[in-house]
C-alpha cells in the first residue's frame, strides 16, 4: 500500500478509497445519455467542459430555483472583508475578527490529566487529554444566558509520523524488501497512544469578557476512545455477523474509530460518525477465506493502514472475522450524562459515514442526511418511524432504532428519488445474500448497489438549511471518474475539485420519496475554462475554493463550507472557511473568511446560537510540506509548521479555534 515515490496524502486518499464500488448500477453516463447524445459526452480532452456545459443547459431548463428570494432581501449576505489568498505557517481570519485557540491536542480534558509531554506521550496521559485530529464540533448550550455550553468534538484519526519522535514520514523509509520502515517501527506503545487519541471529547466551556475558555474539572468532561464500552442497538444488534469471541451476543463493542463529521440532535445528543474504519483492520492474507469476503472488499477491509491488528487480535480479520461489522456506524452519545453508554445505531446503516445533518420533518419525524465518503459511493437518508418529543427528552432515547434508510438516485431531468433499503423488497432477499434487515444494514453498500443508487463524487458533509429546508451535499472530488462515466449530478470527469448539490424535498417533506436537485457550484478556478468550474461571477479571485468537505448553517440560514485538500500546489490557497450565498442574485457567490496553517485541513465549523462565535477545528497541521519542488512528507522532527505553539521540540497540534468579532456582535453581520 505504501509507495516511496508518492505523496503521503495521495496514498491516504487511496487507502480511503479502498472500497471501490464496482457495481453496475446507473450513473455510468446512463442518465446523461437520456438527455444528451453519447457524441456530446465523449470528445476527448474537451469532454469535461463540453459535457458540463451541456448538462448545465439541461439543468437550467428544468430548474426554477434560481429565482428564489434573497435571504434578507439585499446583498451582501456575508458582511466581512474577504481574506486574501494565503498559504503559510499560521492561521488567518478576516479583518476585524479574532481567532483564538481554545483547546489543543494534549490539553487536559478529564480532571487529573497530566501536562502534555510530547516527547514521552503515553496512553494513560492521552486517555485524559484532548485527542488528535479534531473534526466535527457540536455546541450544546447550558442554561439560557448563552455564556456556557458543552463542546462535543470528534477525534478522527492520528498522524503517528507527527505525533511521535523518531519515525520517518510514511512512505519515506522503504527497506530492500519493499516494507515501510515507519510501519515496521511502530510499537505497541505508539498504538496504545493512537487508540486513546481517537474517539471524542466532551468539554465544558464558558464565555467571559467575550472570550471562551475551557471550564476545568467540569462534571461533564469526558473522553471517549477506541476502548470505550458501547452498546449496539437497532436491527443489527445480536446479528450473527456482529458476534465475536469477546461479545458472543453481538450487543457490545469496544470503541469508536475514525469519527469524522457528525451532528447534534434537537434533544441534545451527539451523533458521531465512523468513517474510514477499513484503515484499522489487518491481515490481507485472511481475506480470501473470509466468509463475507465480498462485503469486506466493498468496504475496503482490511486496509492495514494502522498497526492495531499487530497488537490487538480483534483488529485481525483472520482472528475476529466479524469485528469489522461492528464499526462504520453512527454513534449516539448523551453528553449531559458522563456515565452514559454510547450507542451504535445500526438502523442508520453501516458505511463510511461522514456526517449527520438533520432536521425535524413537518410531521414530527426525525430525518438525518448522510454521506458515504468514497469515490462512486452514495448519499443516504434516514427517517425515523416515531416522532420527536420536544417536551420530554427521555422519550427520544431510542428514536433512532427504528426507521427507514434510503439511498439517493439523481435523475437527469433534475428530479431524484429516495430508494428504501428494506429487506424483502427490490432484490434484498435471502437468495441474493440478504438474510434479514440486519444484514441489509450491515452490508448497506451492497444493498444500495442492488437498488441502482447514483454513484456520487465522494459525498462528505450534508446539511439542511434551517431557513429554507433545502439540503446541501458537499461532493469533495473524484479523481477516478472518467469523462465517459459522468452523469447529470456528477458532471465532470475527472472531478478534481468537487461540487455542491442542492436538494429540494418534494412539498417540503423530508420524508417524501422524491426531490428536485441542482448544482449550486462546481469548484475550482473559474478562470481556467477547461476545469468547468462554476461560481457566481461576482466571486472574487480569492473567493473560489475547491474540495468542499464539512459544512454548517448558521441560525440565519447562511451556508459555511470547510475545505479539505487545497494547498499552494493544488489551488494556490490553504484550506479554510468560505461563506457562500445560496439564494437570490448572489447565489453561488463565495467569500473567504478563514484559512488554516500549512498542511492542515479545515473541520468544524459550528456556531453558537447567538451567531457571535464560530468554532473551527484545525486538523493535521504540518502534515505535508510543499515548496517549489512540490510535495514532501513531514515528520515530528520536520513538520511543515509548528502551529500553534511554534516551539522547538513541540510538534504541530490539532486544535479548536474560537472565532469572535472584535468588540462583539454576530459573525459576518453588520452591527
Ligand atoms: Fe473524514 Fe470524509 O472526511
Ligand atoms: Ca470530512
Ligand atoms: Ca455539518
Ligand atoms: Ca475529506
PDB file of C-alpha atoms in Angstrom, residues 428-593:
ATOM      1  CA  UNK A 428     -32.862  -7.501  -0.856  1.00  0.00           C
ATOM      2  CA  UNK A 429     -33.795 -11.125  -0.282  1.00  0.00           C
ATOM      3  CA  UNK A 430     -32.040 -14.214   1.137  1.00  0.00           C
ATOM      4  CA  UNK A 431     -31.429 -15.715  -2.288  1.00  0.00           C
ATOM      5  CA  UNK A 432     -29.341 -12.671  -3.162  1.00  0.00           C
ATOM      6  CA  UNK A 433     -27.403 -12.623   0.091  1.00  0.00           C
ATOM      7  CA  UNK A 434     -29.569 -10.585   2.451  1.00  0.00           C
ATOM      8  CA  UNK A 435     -30.847 -12.871   5.204  1.00  0.00           C
ATOM      9  CA  UNK A 436     -32.698 -10.175   7.091  1.00  0.00           C
ATOM     10  CA  UNK A 437     -32.841  -6.429   7.768  1.00  0.00           C
ATOM     11  CA  UNK A 438     -29.779  -6.706   9.987  1.00  0.00           C
ATOM     12  CA  UNK A 439     -27.733  -7.939   7.057  1.00  0.00           C
ATOM     13  CA  UNK A 440     -29.162  -5.227   4.772  1.00  0.00           C
ATOM     14  CA  UNK A 441     -27.875  -2.624   7.241  1.00  0.00           C
ATOM     15  CA  UNK A 442     -24.518  -4.290   7.955  1.00  0.00           C
ATOM     16  CA  UNK A 443     -23.925  -4.582   4.202  1.00  0.00           C
ATOM     17  CA  UNK A 444     -25.679  -1.318   3.328  1.00  0.00           C
ATOM     18  CA  UNK A 445     -23.324  -0.609   0.438  1.00  0.00           C
ATOM     19  CA  UNK A 446     -24.111  -3.959  -1.177  1.00  0.00           C
ATOM     20  CA  UNK A 447     -27.822  -3.335  -0.641  1.00  0.00           C
ATOM     21  CA  UNK A 448     -27.622   0.144  -2.154  1.00  0.00           C
ATOM     22  CA  UNK A 449     -25.799  -1.317  -5.168  1.00  0.00           C
ATOM     23  CA  UNK A 450     -28.854  -3.539  -5.763  1.00  0.00           C
ATOM     24  CA  UNK A 451     -31.196  -0.558  -5.818  1.00  0.00           C
ATOM     25  CA  UNK A 452     -29.454   1.406  -8.539  1.00  0.00           C
ATOM     26  CA  UNK A 453     -28.354   4.382  -6.461  1.00  0.00           C
ATOM     27  CA  UNK A 454     -26.362   7.132  -8.195  1.00  0.00           C
ATOM     28  CA  UNK A 455     -22.621   6.870  -7.789  1.00  0.00           C
ATOM     29  CA  UNK A 456     -21.505  10.201  -6.408  1.00  0.00           C
ATOM     30  CA  UNK A 457     -18.215  12.109  -6.266  1.00  0.00           C
ATOM     31  CA  UNK A 458     -17.360  11.338  -2.609  1.00  0.00           C
ATOM     32  CA  UNK A 459     -20.265  12.637  -0.518  1.00  0.00           C
ATOM     33  CA  UNK A 460     -18.869  14.410   2.537  1.00  0.00           C
ATOM     34  CA  UNK A 461     -20.972  16.549   4.834  1.00  0.00           C
ATOM     35  CA  UNK A 462     -24.665  17.148   4.160  1.00  0.00           C
ATOM     36  CA  UNK A 463     -26.648  19.816   5.978  1.00  0.00           C
ATOM     37  CA  UNK A 464     -30.151  21.227   5.954  1.00  0.00           C
ATOM     38  CA  UNK A 465     -30.719  24.972   5.709  1.00  0.00           C
ATOM     39  CA  UNK A 466     -32.994  25.674   8.687  1.00  0.00           C
ATOM     40  CA  UNK A 467     -34.387  28.755   6.943  1.00  0.00           C
ATOM     41  CA  UNK A 468     -35.450  27.097   3.678  1.00  0.00           C
ATOM     42  CA  UNK A 469     -35.449  23.333   4.267  1.00  0.00           C
ATOM     43  CA  UNK A 470     -33.156  22.833   1.281  1.00  0.00           C
ATOM     44  CA  UNK A 471     -30.399  20.262   1.688  1.00  0.00           C
ATOM     45  CA  UNK A 472     -26.792  20.754   0.584  1.00  0.00           C
ATOM     46  CA  UNK A 473     -24.371  17.908  -0.061  1.00  0.00           C
ATOM     47  CA  UNK A 474     -20.636  18.511  -0.333  1.00  0.00           C
ATOM     48  CA  UNK A 475     -19.128  16.291  -3.039  1.00  0.00           C
ATOM     49  CA  UNK A 476     -15.458  16.710  -2.385  1.00  0.00           C
ATOM     50  CA  UNK A 477     -13.918  15.320  -5.592  1.00  0.00           C
ATOM     51  CA  UNK A 478     -13.478  12.165  -7.617  1.00  0.00           C
ATOM     52  CA  UNK A 479     -10.241  11.948  -9.486  1.00  0.00           C
ATOM     53  CA  UNK A 480     -11.138   8.475 -10.714  1.00  0.00           C
ATOM     54  CA  UNK A 481     -14.290   9.444 -12.582  1.00  0.00           C
ATOM     55  CA  UNK A 482     -13.604   9.153 -16.273  1.00  0.00           C
ATOM     56  CA  UNK A 483     -15.023  11.652 -18.734  1.00  0.00           C
ATOM     57  CA  UNK A 484     -17.278   8.988 -20.275  1.00  0.00           C
ATOM     58  CA  UNK A 485     -18.862   7.990 -16.980  1.00  0.00           C
ATOM     59  CA  UNK A 486     -20.206  11.338 -15.927  1.00  0.00           C
ATOM     60  CA  UNK A 487     -23.868  11.879 -15.133  1.00  0.00           C
ATOM     61  CA  UNK A 488     -26.028  14.919 -14.600  1.00  0.00           C
ATOM     62  CA  UNK A 489     -25.386  15.059 -10.859  1.00  0.00           C
ATOM     63  CA  UNK A 490     -21.676  14.322 -11.252  1.00  0.00           C
ATOM     64  CA  UNK A 491     -20.946  16.132 -14.497  1.00  0.00           C
ATOM     65  CA  UNK A 492     -17.155  16.321 -14.516  1.00  0.00           C
ATOM     66  CA  UNK A 493     -14.728  13.506 -15.156  1.00  0.00           C
ATOM     67  CA  UNK A 494     -12.239  13.648 -13.614  1.00  0.00           C
ATOM     68  CA  UNK A 495     -13.786  15.769 -10.887  1.00  0.00           C
ATOM     69  CA  UNK A 496     -10.624  17.129  -9.330  1.00  0.00           C
ATOM     70  CA  UNK A 497     -12.154  19.941  -7.287  1.00  0.00           C
ATOM     71  CA  UNK A 498     -15.630  18.792  -6.267  1.00  0.00           C
ATOM     72  CA  UNK A 499     -19.055  20.429  -6.300  1.00  0.00           C
ATOM     73  CA  UNK A 500     -22.064  21.166  -4.114  1.00  0.00           C
ATOM     74  CA  UNK A 501     -25.531  19.787  -4.831  1.00  0.00           C
ATOM     75  CA  UNK A 502     -28.738  21.364  -3.571  1.00  0.00           C
ATOM     76  CA  UNK A 503     -31.707  19.098  -2.877  1.00  0.00           C
ATOM     77  CA  UNK A 504     -35.257  20.387  -2.507  1.00  0.00           C
ATOM     78  CA  UNK A 505     -37.607  17.809  -0.964  1.00  0.00           C
ATOM     79  CA  UNK A 506     -40.979  17.442  -2.698  1.00  0.00           C
ATOM     80  CA  UNK A 507     -43.611  19.521  -0.894  1.00  0.00           C
ATOM     81  CA  UNK A 508     -41.039  20.486   1.729  1.00  0.00           C
ATOM     82  CA  UNK A 509     -41.431  16.970   3.080  1.00  0.00           C
ATOM     83  CA  UNK A 510     -38.116  15.429   4.157  1.00  0.00           C
ATOM     84  CA  UNK A 511     -39.752  12.004   4.279  1.00  0.00           C
ATOM     85  CA  UNK A 512     -41.059  12.250   0.696  1.00  0.00           C
ATOM     86  CA  UNK A 513     -39.909   9.750  -1.887  1.00  0.00           C
ATOM     87  CA  UNK A 514     -38.920  12.415  -4.382  1.00  0.00           C
ATOM     88  CA  UNK A 515     -36.948  15.628  -4.639  1.00  0.00           C
ATOM     89  CA  UNK A 516     -35.626  18.129  -7.102  1.00  0.00           C
ATOM     90  CA  UNK A 517     -31.952  18.901  -7.306  1.00  0.00           C
ATOM     91  CA  UNK A 518     -29.474  21.234  -8.909  1.00  0.00           C
ATOM     92  CA  UNK A 519     -25.806  22.030  -8.663  1.00  0.00           C
ATOM     93  CA  UNK A 520     -25.002  25.101  -6.543  1.00  0.00           C
ATOM     94  CA  UNK A 521     -21.350  25.464  -7.543  1.00  0.00           C
ATOM     95  CA  UNK A 522     -18.742  23.467  -9.382  1.00  0.00           C
ATOM     96  CA  UNK A 523     -15.473  24.063  -7.559  1.00  0.00           C
ATOM     97  CA  UNK A 524     -12.031  25.050  -8.795  1.00  0.00           C
ATOM     98  CA  UNK A 525     -10.684  28.145 -10.505  1.00  0.00           C
ATOM     99  CA  UNK A 526     -13.420  29.591 -12.728  1.00  0.00           C
ATOM    100  CA  UNK A 527     -10.783  31.416 -14.794  1.00  0.00           C
ATOM    101  CA  UNK A 528      -9.387  28.122 -16.156  1.00  0.00           C
ATOM    102  CA  UNK A 529     -12.095  27.225 -18.643  1.00  0.00           C
ATOM    103  CA  UNK A 530     -11.241  23.530 -19.170  1.00  0.00           C
ATOM    104  CA  UNK A 531     -11.857  22.862 -15.475  1.00  0.00           C
ATOM    105  CA  UNK A 532     -15.521  23.626 -15.946  1.00  0.00           C
ATOM    106  CA  UNK A 533     -15.726  25.362 -12.566  1.00  0.00           C
ATOM    107  CA  UNK A 534     -18.798  27.500 -11.968  1.00  0.00           C
ATOM    108  CA  UNK A 535     -19.309  30.071  -9.209  1.00  0.00           C
ATOM    109  CA  UNK A 536     -21.399  33.214  -9.393  1.00  0.00           C
ATOM    110  CA  UNK A 537     -19.336  35.669 -11.494  1.00  0.00           C
ATOM    111  CA  UNK A 538     -19.394  38.059  -8.522  1.00  0.00           C
ATOM    112  CA  UNK A 539     -16.974  35.682  -6.764  1.00  0.00           C
ATOM    113  CA  UNK A 540     -13.537  37.287  -6.427  1.00  0.00           C
ATOM    114  CA  UNK A 541     -10.195  35.744  -7.331  1.00  0.00           C
ATOM    115  CA  UNK A 542      -9.805  34.923  -3.621  1.00  0.00           C
ATOM    116  CA  UNK A 543     -13.360  33.745  -3.244  1.00  0.00           C
ATOM    117  CA  UNK A 544     -13.470  30.447  -5.099  1.00  0.00           C
ATOM    118  CA  UNK A 545     -12.461  27.226  -3.373  1.00  0.00           C
ATOM    119  CA  UNK A 546     -12.034  23.530  -4.058  1.00  0.00           C
ATOM    120  CA  UNK A 547     -12.712  20.258  -2.227  1.00  0.00           C
ATOM    121  CA  UNK A 548     -15.769  21.138  -0.099  1.00  0.00           C
ATOM    122  CA  UNK A 549     -15.947  18.874   2.954  1.00  0.00           C
ATOM    123  CA  UNK A 550     -17.552  19.866   6.260  1.00  0.00           C
ATOM    124  CA  UNK A 551     -20.281  22.489   6.265  1.00  0.00           C
ATOM    125  CA  UNK A 552     -22.783  24.152   8.524  1.00  0.00           C
ATOM    126  CA  UNK A 553     -25.627  26.646   8.500  1.00  0.00           C
ATOM    127  CA  UNK A 554     -25.804  29.473  10.988  1.00  0.00           C
ATOM    128  CA  UNK A 555     -29.048  30.487  12.677  1.00  0.00           C
ATOM    129  CA  UNK A 556     -29.936  32.789   9.768  1.00  0.00           C
ATOM    130  CA  UNK A 557     -29.575  30.040   7.188  1.00  0.00           C
ATOM    131  CA  UNK A 558     -26.227  31.062   5.728  1.00  0.00           C
ATOM    132  CA  UNK A 559     -24.036  28.255   4.386  1.00  0.00           C
ATOM    133  CA  UNK A 560     -20.426  27.994   5.544  1.00  0.00           C
ATOM    134  CA  UNK A 561     -18.169  25.476   3.820  1.00  0.00           C
ATOM    135  CA  UNK A 562     -14.909  23.994   5.126  1.00  0.00           C
ATOM    136  CA  UNK A 563     -12.451  22.505   2.667  1.00  0.00           C
ATOM    137  CA  UNK A 564     -10.029  19.565   2.601  1.00  0.00           C
ATOM    138  CA  UNK A 565      -7.258  19.435   0.058  1.00  0.00           C
ATOM    139  CA  UNK A 566      -6.463  22.979  -1.029  1.00  0.00           C
ATOM    140  CA  UNK A 567      -2.779  23.846  -0.947  1.00  0.00           C
ATOM    141  CA  UNK A 568      -0.232  26.110  -2.590  1.00  0.00           C
ATOM    142  CA  UNK A 569       0.476  23.464  -5.202  1.00  0.00           C
ATOM    143  CA  UNK A 570      -3.107  22.412  -5.967  1.00  0.00           C
ATOM    144  CA  UNK A 571      -5.112  25.628  -5.792  1.00  0.00           C
ATOM    145  CA  UNK A 572      -2.748  28.337  -4.597  1.00  0.00           C
ATOM    146  CA  UNK A 573      -4.559  28.657  -1.293  1.00  0.00           C
ATOM    147  CA  UNK A 574      -4.817  26.932   2.067  1.00  0.00           C
ATOM    148  CA  UNK A 575      -7.919  25.120   3.223  1.00  0.00           C
ATOM    149  CA  UNK A 576     -10.352  27.262   5.112  1.00  0.00           C
ATOM    150  CA  UNK A 577     -13.882  28.526   5.592  1.00  0.00           C
ATOM    151  CA  UNK A 578     -15.904  30.119   2.849  1.00  0.00           C
ATOM    152  CA  UNK A 579     -19.311  31.710   3.201  1.00  0.00           C
ATOM    153  CA  UNK A 580     -21.478  31.006   0.187  1.00  0.00           C
ATOM    154  CA  UNK A 581     -24.775  32.569  -0.832  1.00  0.00           C
ATOM    155  CA  UNK A 582     -27.475  30.031  -1.668  1.00  0.00           C
ATOM    156  CA  UNK A 583     -30.296  32.346  -2.730  1.00  0.00           C
ATOM    157  CA  UNK A 584     -31.109  35.439  -4.717  1.00  0.00           C
ATOM    158  CA  UNK A 585     -28.899  37.165  -7.236  1.00  0.00           C
ATOM    159  CA  UNK A 586     -25.818  36.367  -5.173  1.00  0.00           C
ATOM    160  CA  UNK A 587     -26.475  32.612  -5.313  1.00  0.00           C
ATOM    161  CA  UNK A 588     -23.204  30.766  -5.826  1.00  0.00           C
ATOM    162  CA  UNK A 589     -21.009  33.672  -4.662  1.00  0.00           C
ATOM    163  CA  UNK A 590     -18.383  32.557  -2.177  1.00  0.00           C
ATOM    164  CA  UNK A 591     -16.105  34.584   0.077  1.00  0.00           C
ATOM    165  CA  UNK A 592     -13.073  33.502   2.089  1.00  0.00           C
ATOM    166  CA  UNK A 593     -13.337  34.002   5.865  1.00  0.00           C
TER     167      UNK A 593
END
